[in-house]
PDB file of C-alpha atoms in Angstrom:
ATOM      1  CA  MET A   1      40.479   0.128 125.093  1.00  0.00           C
ATOM      2  CA  LEU A   2      42.184   2.664 122.739  1.00  0.00           C
ATOM      3  CA  ARG A   3      43.220   1.330 119.276  1.00  0.00           C
ATOM      4  CA  PRO A   4      45.247   1.093 117.129  1.00  0.00           C
ATOM      5  CA  LEU A   5      48.074   0.909 119.536  1.00  0.00           C
ATOM      6  CA  PRO A   6      50.844   2.315 117.201  1.00  0.00           C
ATOM      7  CA  ILE A   7      48.932   5.537 116.759  1.00  0.00           C
ATOM      8  CA  PHE A   8      48.684   6.168 120.492  1.00  0.00           C
ATOM      9  CA  SER A   9      52.328   5.164 121.037  1.00  0.00           C
ATOM     10  CA  ALA A  10      53.461   7.636 118.499  1.00  0.00           C
ATOM     11  CA  ALA A  11      51.179  10.250 119.964  1.00  0.00           C
ATOM     12  CA  GLY A  12      52.785   9.958 123.334  1.00  0.00           C
ATOM     13  CA  ALA A  13      56.308  10.380 121.870  1.00  0.00           C
ATOM     14  CA  ILE A  14      55.469  13.267 119.628  1.00  0.00           C
ATOM     15  CA  SER A  15      53.438  15.039 122.295  1.00  0.00           C
ATOM     16  CA  ALA A  16      56.233  14.747 124.877  1.00  0.00           C
ATOM     17  CA  LEU A  17      58.576  16.612 122.549  1.00  0.00           C
ATOM     18  CA  SER A  18      56.600  19.790 123.129  1.00  0.00           C
ATOM     19  CA  GLY A  19      56.033  19.259 126.853  1.00  0.00           C
ATOM     20  CA  GLY A  20      53.015  16.923 126.747  1.00  0.00           C
ATOM     21  CA  GLY A  21      52.663  13.193 127.117  1.00  0.00           C
ATOM     22  CA  PRO A  22      53.481  10.523 128.004  1.00  0.00           C
ATOM     23  CA  VAL A  23      50.435   8.513 126.818  1.00  0.00           C
ATOM     24  CA  ARG A  24      49.322   5.326 128.650  1.00  0.00           C
ATOM     25  CA  VAL A  25      47.090   2.755 126.920  1.00  0.00           C
ATOM     26  CA  GLU A  26      45.283   0.664 129.439  1.00  0.00           C
ATOM     27  CA  GLY A  27      43.660  -2.771 128.972  1.00  0.00           C
ATOM     28  CA  VAL A  28      46.638  -4.098 126.987  1.00  0.00           C
ATOM     29  CA  GLY A  29      49.719  -5.953 128.267  1.00  0.00           C
ATOM     30  CA  PRO A  30      52.543  -8.054 126.882  1.00  0.00           C
ATOM     31  CA  ARG A  31      50.252 -11.115 126.313  1.00  0.00           C
ATOM     32  CA  GLU A  32      47.773  -9.069 124.328  1.00  0.00           C
ATOM     33  CA  HIS A  33      50.268  -7.226 122.021  1.00  0.00           C
ATOM     34  CA  SER A  34      50.484  -8.522 118.512  1.00  0.00           C
ATOM     35  CA  ARG A  35      53.891  -9.084 117.103  1.00  0.00           C
ATOM     36  CA  GLY A  36      53.314  -6.046 114.954  1.00  0.00           C
ATOM     37  CA  ASP A  37      52.707  -3.893 117.960  1.00  0.00           C
ATOM     38  CA  VAL A  38      55.930  -5.150 119.575  1.00  0.00           C
ATOM     39  CA  ARG A  39      57.920  -4.474 116.378  1.00  0.00           C
ATOM     40  CA  PHE A  40      56.444  -1.054 116.051  1.00  0.00           C
ATOM     41  CA  ALA A  41      57.341  -0.223 119.597  1.00  0.00           C
ATOM     42  CA  GLU A  42      60.908  -1.358 118.861  1.00  0.00           C
ATOM     43  CA  MET A  43      61.013   1.034 115.893  1.00  0.00           C
ATOM     44  CA  LEU A  44      59.690   3.916 117.917  1.00  0.00           C
ATOM     45  CA  GLU A  45      62.348   3.263 120.509  1.00  0.00           C
ATOM     46  CA  ARG A  46      65.015   3.416 117.858  1.00  0.00           C
ATOM     47  CA  MET A  47      63.727   6.854 117.131  1.00  0.00           C
ATOM     48  CA  GLY A  48      64.195   7.910 120.726  1.00  0.00           C
ATOM     49  CA  ALA A  49      60.792   7.144 122.282  1.00  0.00           C
ATOM     50  CA  GLY A  50      60.506   5.878 125.815  1.00  0.00           C
ATOM     51  CA  ILE A  51      58.390   2.772 125.908  1.00  0.00           C
ATOM     52  CA  ALA A  52      57.266   1.057 129.212  1.00  0.00           C
ATOM     53  CA  MET A  53      54.966  -1.798 129.594  1.00  0.00           C
ATOM     54  CA  GLY A  54      53.033  -3.284 132.522  1.00  0.00           C
ATOM     55  CA  GLU A  55      50.809  -6.260 132.964  1.00  0.00           C
ATOM     56  CA  ASN A  56      47.809  -4.526 131.306  1.00  0.00           C
ATOM     57  CA  TRP A  57      49.166  -1.304 129.904  1.00  0.00           C
ATOM     58  CA  ILE A  58      51.834   0.230 127.582  1.00  0.00           C
ATOM     59  CA  GLU A  59      53.084   3.826 128.005  1.00  0.00           C
ATOM     60  CA  ALA A  60      54.876   5.906 125.408  1.00  0.00           C
ATOM     61  CA  GLY A  61      56.684   9.189 125.695  1.00  0.00           C
ATOM     62  CA  ALA A  62      59.982  10.747 124.643  1.00  0.00           C
ATOM     63  CA  GLY A  63      63.128   9.195 125.840  1.00  0.00           C
ATOM     64  CA  ALA A  64      65.684  11.372 127.731  1.00  0.00           C
ATOM     65  CA  ALA A  65      67.694  12.384 124.735  1.00  0.00           C
ATOM     66  CA  ALA A  66      64.564  13.092 122.557  1.00  0.00           C
ATOM     67  CA  HIS A  67      62.989  15.057 125.420  1.00  0.00           C
ATOM     68  CA  SER A  68      66.048  17.309 126.027  1.00  0.00           C
ATOM     69  CA  GLY A  69      66.794  17.835 122.366  1.00  0.00           C
ATOM     70  CA  GLY A  70      63.195  18.229 121.300  1.00  0.00           C
ATOM     71  CA  LYS A  71      63.565  15.858 118.325  1.00  0.00           C
ATOM     72  CA  LEU A  72      63.252  12.171 117.642  1.00  0.00           C
ATOM     73  CA  ARG A  73      66.077  10.387 115.918  1.00  0.00           C
ATOM     74  CA  ALA A  74      65.932   9.797 112.205  1.00  0.00           C
ATOM     75  CA  ILE A  75      65.508   6.118 111.234  1.00  0.00           C
ATOM     76  CA  ASP A  76      66.455   4.058 108.132  1.00  0.00           C
ATOM     77  CA  ALA A  77      64.723   0.671 108.360  1.00  0.00           C
ATOM     78  CA  ASP A  78      62.814  -2.091 106.392  1.00  0.00           C
ATOM     79  CA  PHE A  79      59.188  -1.902 107.233  1.00  0.00           C
ATOM     80  CA  ASN A  80      57.996  -4.916 105.306  1.00  0.00           C
ATOM     81  CA  HIS A  81      56.809  -6.602 108.554  1.00  0.00           C
ATOM     82  CA  ILE A  82      54.652  -3.650 109.683  1.00  0.00           C
ATOM     83  CA  PRO A  83      53.672  -1.735 106.502  1.00  0.00           C
ATOM     84  CA  ASP A  84      50.405  -0.223 107.852  1.00  0.00           C
ATOM     85  CA  ALA A  85      51.988   0.908 111.105  1.00  0.00           C
ATOM     86  CA  ALA A  86      54.856   2.378 109.142  1.00  0.00           C
ATOM     87  CA  MET A  87      52.575   5.151 108.059  1.00  0.00           C
ATOM     88  CA  THR A  88      52.760   6.425 111.605  1.00  0.00           C
ATOM     89  CA  ILE A  89      56.521   6.328 111.428  1.00  0.00           C
ATOM     90  CA  ALA A  90      56.312   8.474 108.287  1.00  0.00           C
ATOM     91  CA  VAL A  91      54.480  11.292 110.165  1.00  0.00           C
ATOM     92  CA  ALA A  92      56.833  10.869 113.248  1.00  0.00           C
ATOM     93  CA  ALA A  93      59.754  11.529 110.809  1.00  0.00           C
ATOM     94  CA  LEU A  94      58.489  15.218 110.631  1.00  0.00           C
ATOM     95  CA  PHE A  95      59.887  15.482 114.102  1.00  0.00           C
ATOM     96  CA  ALA A  96      63.281  13.748 113.676  1.00  0.00           C
ATOM     97  CA  ASP A  97      66.794  15.246 113.655  1.00  0.00           C
ATOM     98  CA  GLY A  98      67.472  14.310 110.097  1.00  0.00           C
ATOM     99  CA  ALA A  99      66.264  12.393 107.033  1.00  0.00           C
ATOM    100  CA  SER A 100      64.480   9.126 107.653  1.00  0.00           C
ATOM    101  CA  VAL A 101      64.050   6.243 104.986  1.00  0.00           C
ATOM    102  CA  LEU A 102      61.181   3.839 105.099  1.00  0.00           C
ATOM    103  CA  ARG A 103      62.154   0.827 102.958  1.00  0.00           C
ATOM    104  CA  ASN A 104      60.175  -2.130 101.523  1.00  0.00           C
ATOM    105  CA  ILE A 105      56.709  -0.499 101.751  1.00  0.00           C
ATOM    106  CA  GLY A 106      55.653  -1.290  98.174  1.00  0.00           C
ATOM    107  CA  SER A 107      52.463  -2.732  99.446  1.00  0.00           C
ATOM    108  CA  TRP A 108      51.302   0.803 100.220  1.00  0.00           C
ATOM    109  CA  ARG A 109      50.749   1.202  96.479  1.00  0.00           C
ATOM    110  CA  VAL A 110      47.843  -1.202  96.533  1.00  0.00           C
ATOM    111  CA  LYS A 111      45.878  -0.110  99.599  1.00  0.00           C
ATOM    112  CA  GLU A 112      42.789   2.197  99.813  1.00  0.00           C
ATOM    113  CA  THR A 113      44.887   4.632  97.831  1.00  0.00           C
ATOM    114  CA  ASP A 114      48.482   4.737  96.565  1.00  0.00           C
ATOM    115  CA  ARG A 115      49.722   5.539 100.021  1.00  0.00           C
ATOM    116  CA  ILE A 116      53.334   6.175  98.978  1.00  0.00           C
ATOM    117  CA  ALA A 117      52.278   8.834  96.483  1.00  0.00           C
ATOM    118  CA  ALA A 118      49.636  10.239  98.936  1.00  0.00           C
ATOM    119  CA  MET A 119      52.007  10.379 101.870  1.00  0.00           C
ATOM    120  CA  ALA A 120      54.651  12.059  99.894  1.00  0.00           C
ATOM    121  CA  LYS A 121      52.288  14.750  98.619  1.00  0.00           C
ATOM    122  CA  GLU A 122      50.746  15.520 101.974  1.00  0.00           C
ATOM    123  CA  LEU A 123      54.056  15.433 103.930  1.00  0.00           C
ATOM    124  CA  ARG A 124      55.370  18.064 101.397  1.00  0.00           C
ATOM    125  CA  LYS A 125      52.451  20.302 102.375  1.00  0.00           C
ATOM    126  CA  LEU A 126      53.836  20.399 105.937  1.00  0.00           C
ATOM    127  CA  GLY A 127      57.279  21.439 104.680  1.00  0.00           C
ATOM    128  CA  ALA A 128      59.143  18.082 104.424  1.00  0.00           C
ATOM    129  CA  ALA A 129      61.423  17.324 101.534  1.00  0.00           C
ATOM    130  CA  VAL A 130      60.328  13.875 100.246  1.00  0.00           C
ATOM    131  CA  GLU A 131      61.913  11.451  97.887  1.00  0.00           C
ATOM    132  CA  GLU A 132      59.452   8.807  96.538  1.00  0.00           C
ATOM    133  CA  GLY A 133      60.608   5.535  95.096  1.00  0.00           C
ATOM    134  CA  ALA A 134      58.716   2.344  93.901  1.00  0.00           C
ATOM    135  CA  ASP A 135      58.832   0.926  97.515  1.00  0.00           C
ATOM    136  CA  PHE A 136      60.419   3.549  99.717  1.00  0.00           C
ATOM    137  CA  LEU A 137      60.088   7.040 101.074  1.00  0.00           C
ATOM    138  CA  ARG A 138      62.921   9.405 102.210  1.00  0.00           C
ATOM    139  CA  ILE A 139      61.552  12.043 104.443  1.00  0.00           C
ATOM    140  CA  ALA A 140      63.662  15.086 105.510  1.00  0.00           C
ATOM    141  CA  PRO A 141      61.783  17.189 108.129  1.00  0.00           C
ATOM    142  CA  PRO A 142      61.436  20.950 107.560  1.00  0.00           C
ATOM    143  CA  ALA A 143      64.389  22.876 109.096  1.00  0.00           C
ATOM    144  CA  THR A 144      62.318  25.609 110.622  1.00  0.00           C
ATOM    145  CA  GLY A 145      59.181  23.653 111.955  1.00  0.00           C
ATOM    146  CA  LEU A 146      56.064  22.386 110.185  1.00  0.00           C
ATOM    147  CA  ALA A 147      54.362  24.656 107.740  1.00  0.00           C
ATOM    148  CA  ALA A 148      51.090  26.129 109.114  1.00  0.00           C
ATOM    149  CA  GLY A 149      47.853  26.459 107.234  1.00  0.00           C
ATOM    150  CA  ALA A 150      48.184  23.337 105.211  1.00  0.00           C
ATOM    151  CA  SER A 151      44.988  21.461 104.182  1.00  0.00           C
ATOM    152  CA  ILE A 152      45.802  17.757 104.299  1.00  0.00           C
ATOM    153  CA  ASP A 153      43.878  15.409 102.100  1.00  0.00           C
ATOM    154  CA  THR A 154      43.060  11.819 103.234  1.00  0.00           C
ATOM    155  CA  TYR A 155      41.970  10.224  99.947  1.00  0.00           C
ATOM    156  CA  ASP A 156      39.163   8.458 101.622  1.00  0.00           C
ATOM    157  CA  ASP A 157      41.693   6.500 103.673  1.00  0.00           C
ATOM    158  CA  HIS A 158      41.229   6.221 107.365  1.00  0.00           C
ATOM    159  CA  ARG A 159      44.914   5.617 108.128  1.00  0.00           C
ATOM    160  CA  MET A 160      45.867   8.893 106.380  1.00  0.00           C
ATOM    161  CA  ALA A 161      43.407  10.790 108.516  1.00  0.00           C
ATOM    162  CA  MET A 162      44.578   9.333 111.772  1.00  0.00           C
ATOM    163  CA  CYS A 163      48.270   9.580 110.946  1.00  0.00           C
ATOM    164  CA  PHE A 164      48.288  13.164 109.898  1.00  0.00           C
ATOM    165  CA  SER A 165      46.231  14.126 113.007  1.00  0.00           C
ATOM    166  CA  LEU A 166      49.441  13.423 114.923  1.00  0.00           C
ATOM    167  CA  ALA A 167      51.013  16.484 113.347  1.00  0.00           C
ATOM    168  CA  ALA A 168      48.864  18.619 115.618  1.00  0.00           C
ATOM    169  CA  LEU A 169      50.589  17.126 118.678  1.00  0.00           C
ATOM    170  CA  GLY A 170      54.016  18.520 117.681  1.00  0.00           C
ATOM    171  CA  GLY A 171      53.052  22.144 117.792  1.00  0.00           C
ATOM    172  CA  VAL A 172      51.602  22.812 114.264  1.00  0.00           C
ATOM    173  CA  ALA A 173      48.118  23.207 115.691  1.00  0.00           C
ATOM    174  CA  ARG A 174      49.334  25.929 117.908  1.00  0.00           C
ATOM    175  CA  ALA A 175      50.743  27.908 115.103  1.00  0.00           C
ATOM    176  CA  HIS A 176      49.095  31.170 114.105  1.00  0.00           C
ATOM    177  CA  GLN A 177      47.285  29.472 111.225  1.00  0.00           C
ATOM    178  CA  ARG A 178      46.189  25.989 111.916  1.00  0.00           C
ATOM    179  CA  SER A 179      46.571  23.192 109.473  1.00  0.00           C
ATOM    180  CA  ALA A 180      43.442  21.042 108.785  1.00  0.00           C
ATOM    181  CA  VAL A 181      42.964  17.313 108.084  1.00  0.00           C
ATOM    182  CA  ARG A 182      40.091  16.812 105.742  1.00  0.00           C
ATOM    183  CA  GLU A 183      37.672  13.937 106.077  1.00  0.00           C
ATOM    184  CA  GLN A 184      38.778  13.116 109.549  1.00  0.00           C
ATOM    185  CA  ASP A 185      35.549  11.217 110.366  1.00  0.00           C
ATOM    186  CA  LEU A 186      37.078   8.476 108.323  1.00  0.00           C
ATOM    187  CA  SER A 187      39.114   7.613 111.387  1.00  0.00           C
ATOM    188  CA  ARG A 188      35.928   6.041 112.970  1.00  0.00           C
ATOM    189  CA  VAL A 189      36.562   3.092 110.666  1.00  0.00           C
ATOM    190  CA  THR A 190      39.625   2.280 112.896  1.00  0.00           C
ATOM    191  CA  SER A 191      38.925   3.771 116.261  1.00  0.00           C
ATOM    192  CA  THR A 192      35.560   5.234 117.246  1.00  0.00           C
ATOM    193  CA  ARG A 193      37.232   7.087 120.190  1.00  0.00           C
ATOM    194  CA  TRP A 194      40.123   8.534 118.141  1.00  0.00           C
ATOM    195  CA  ARG A 195      38.952  12.203 117.841  1.00  0.00           C
ATOM    196  CA  GLY A 196      38.082  12.540 121.546  1.00  0.00           C
ATOM    197  CA  SER A 197      41.275  10.744 122.594  1.00  0.00           C
ATOM    198  CA  LEU A 198      43.402  13.132 120.393  1.00  0.00           C
ATOM    199  CA  HIS A 199      41.969  16.100 122.105  1.00  0.00           C
ATOM    200  CA  GLU A 200      42.633  14.604 125.540  1.00  0.00           C
ATOM    201  CA  ILE A 201      46.284  14.014 124.611  1.00  0.00           C
ATOM    202  CA  GLY A 202      46.635  17.566 123.114  1.00  0.00           C
ATOM    203  CA  ASP A 203      45.193  19.123 126.264  1.00  0.00           C
ATOM    204  CA  ASP A 204      47.665  17.407 128.627  1.00  0.00           C
TER     205      ASP A 204
END
């Protein structure tokens, strides 16, 4: 079973923007989803993702408007209930149609690293304009696509590695000069199949 679910849900939505996706995660169904998974899916739907669930699967891609427009919708929301999964939303905001605001994420400051500061710094490397507050991030995506050739640091934080790997699904990996996520092996702490699964999604 592929985990964590929020990462793969976002992967399906982002990949679909550039003609890939959707992504189906099998072996999970409504009864197995945690409340955090459900709330994350709701947030992703607000951004224009298409979410479908079966008895033992969940599938994520771009909704009709996002698929035709090639962008997700910007979001302004309180993420106190899903602070870790909100890191995935921060990277998804790179593909939105305007500035997104992630509020009430002060707990990021006391994780494996200061995730607010780290996320702001690395998002800027990809061309985003980021405003950093004590417990929020405002992320405006680059107007002309993600910057290529960036070297993303992960700060010995497995979630940073996994979240920024999603940027490759939105086209930056197909740019002339690829961006690189350092220390990506850290993602094994969360999902031993992440690297292989990411390549499978990118090849669709």
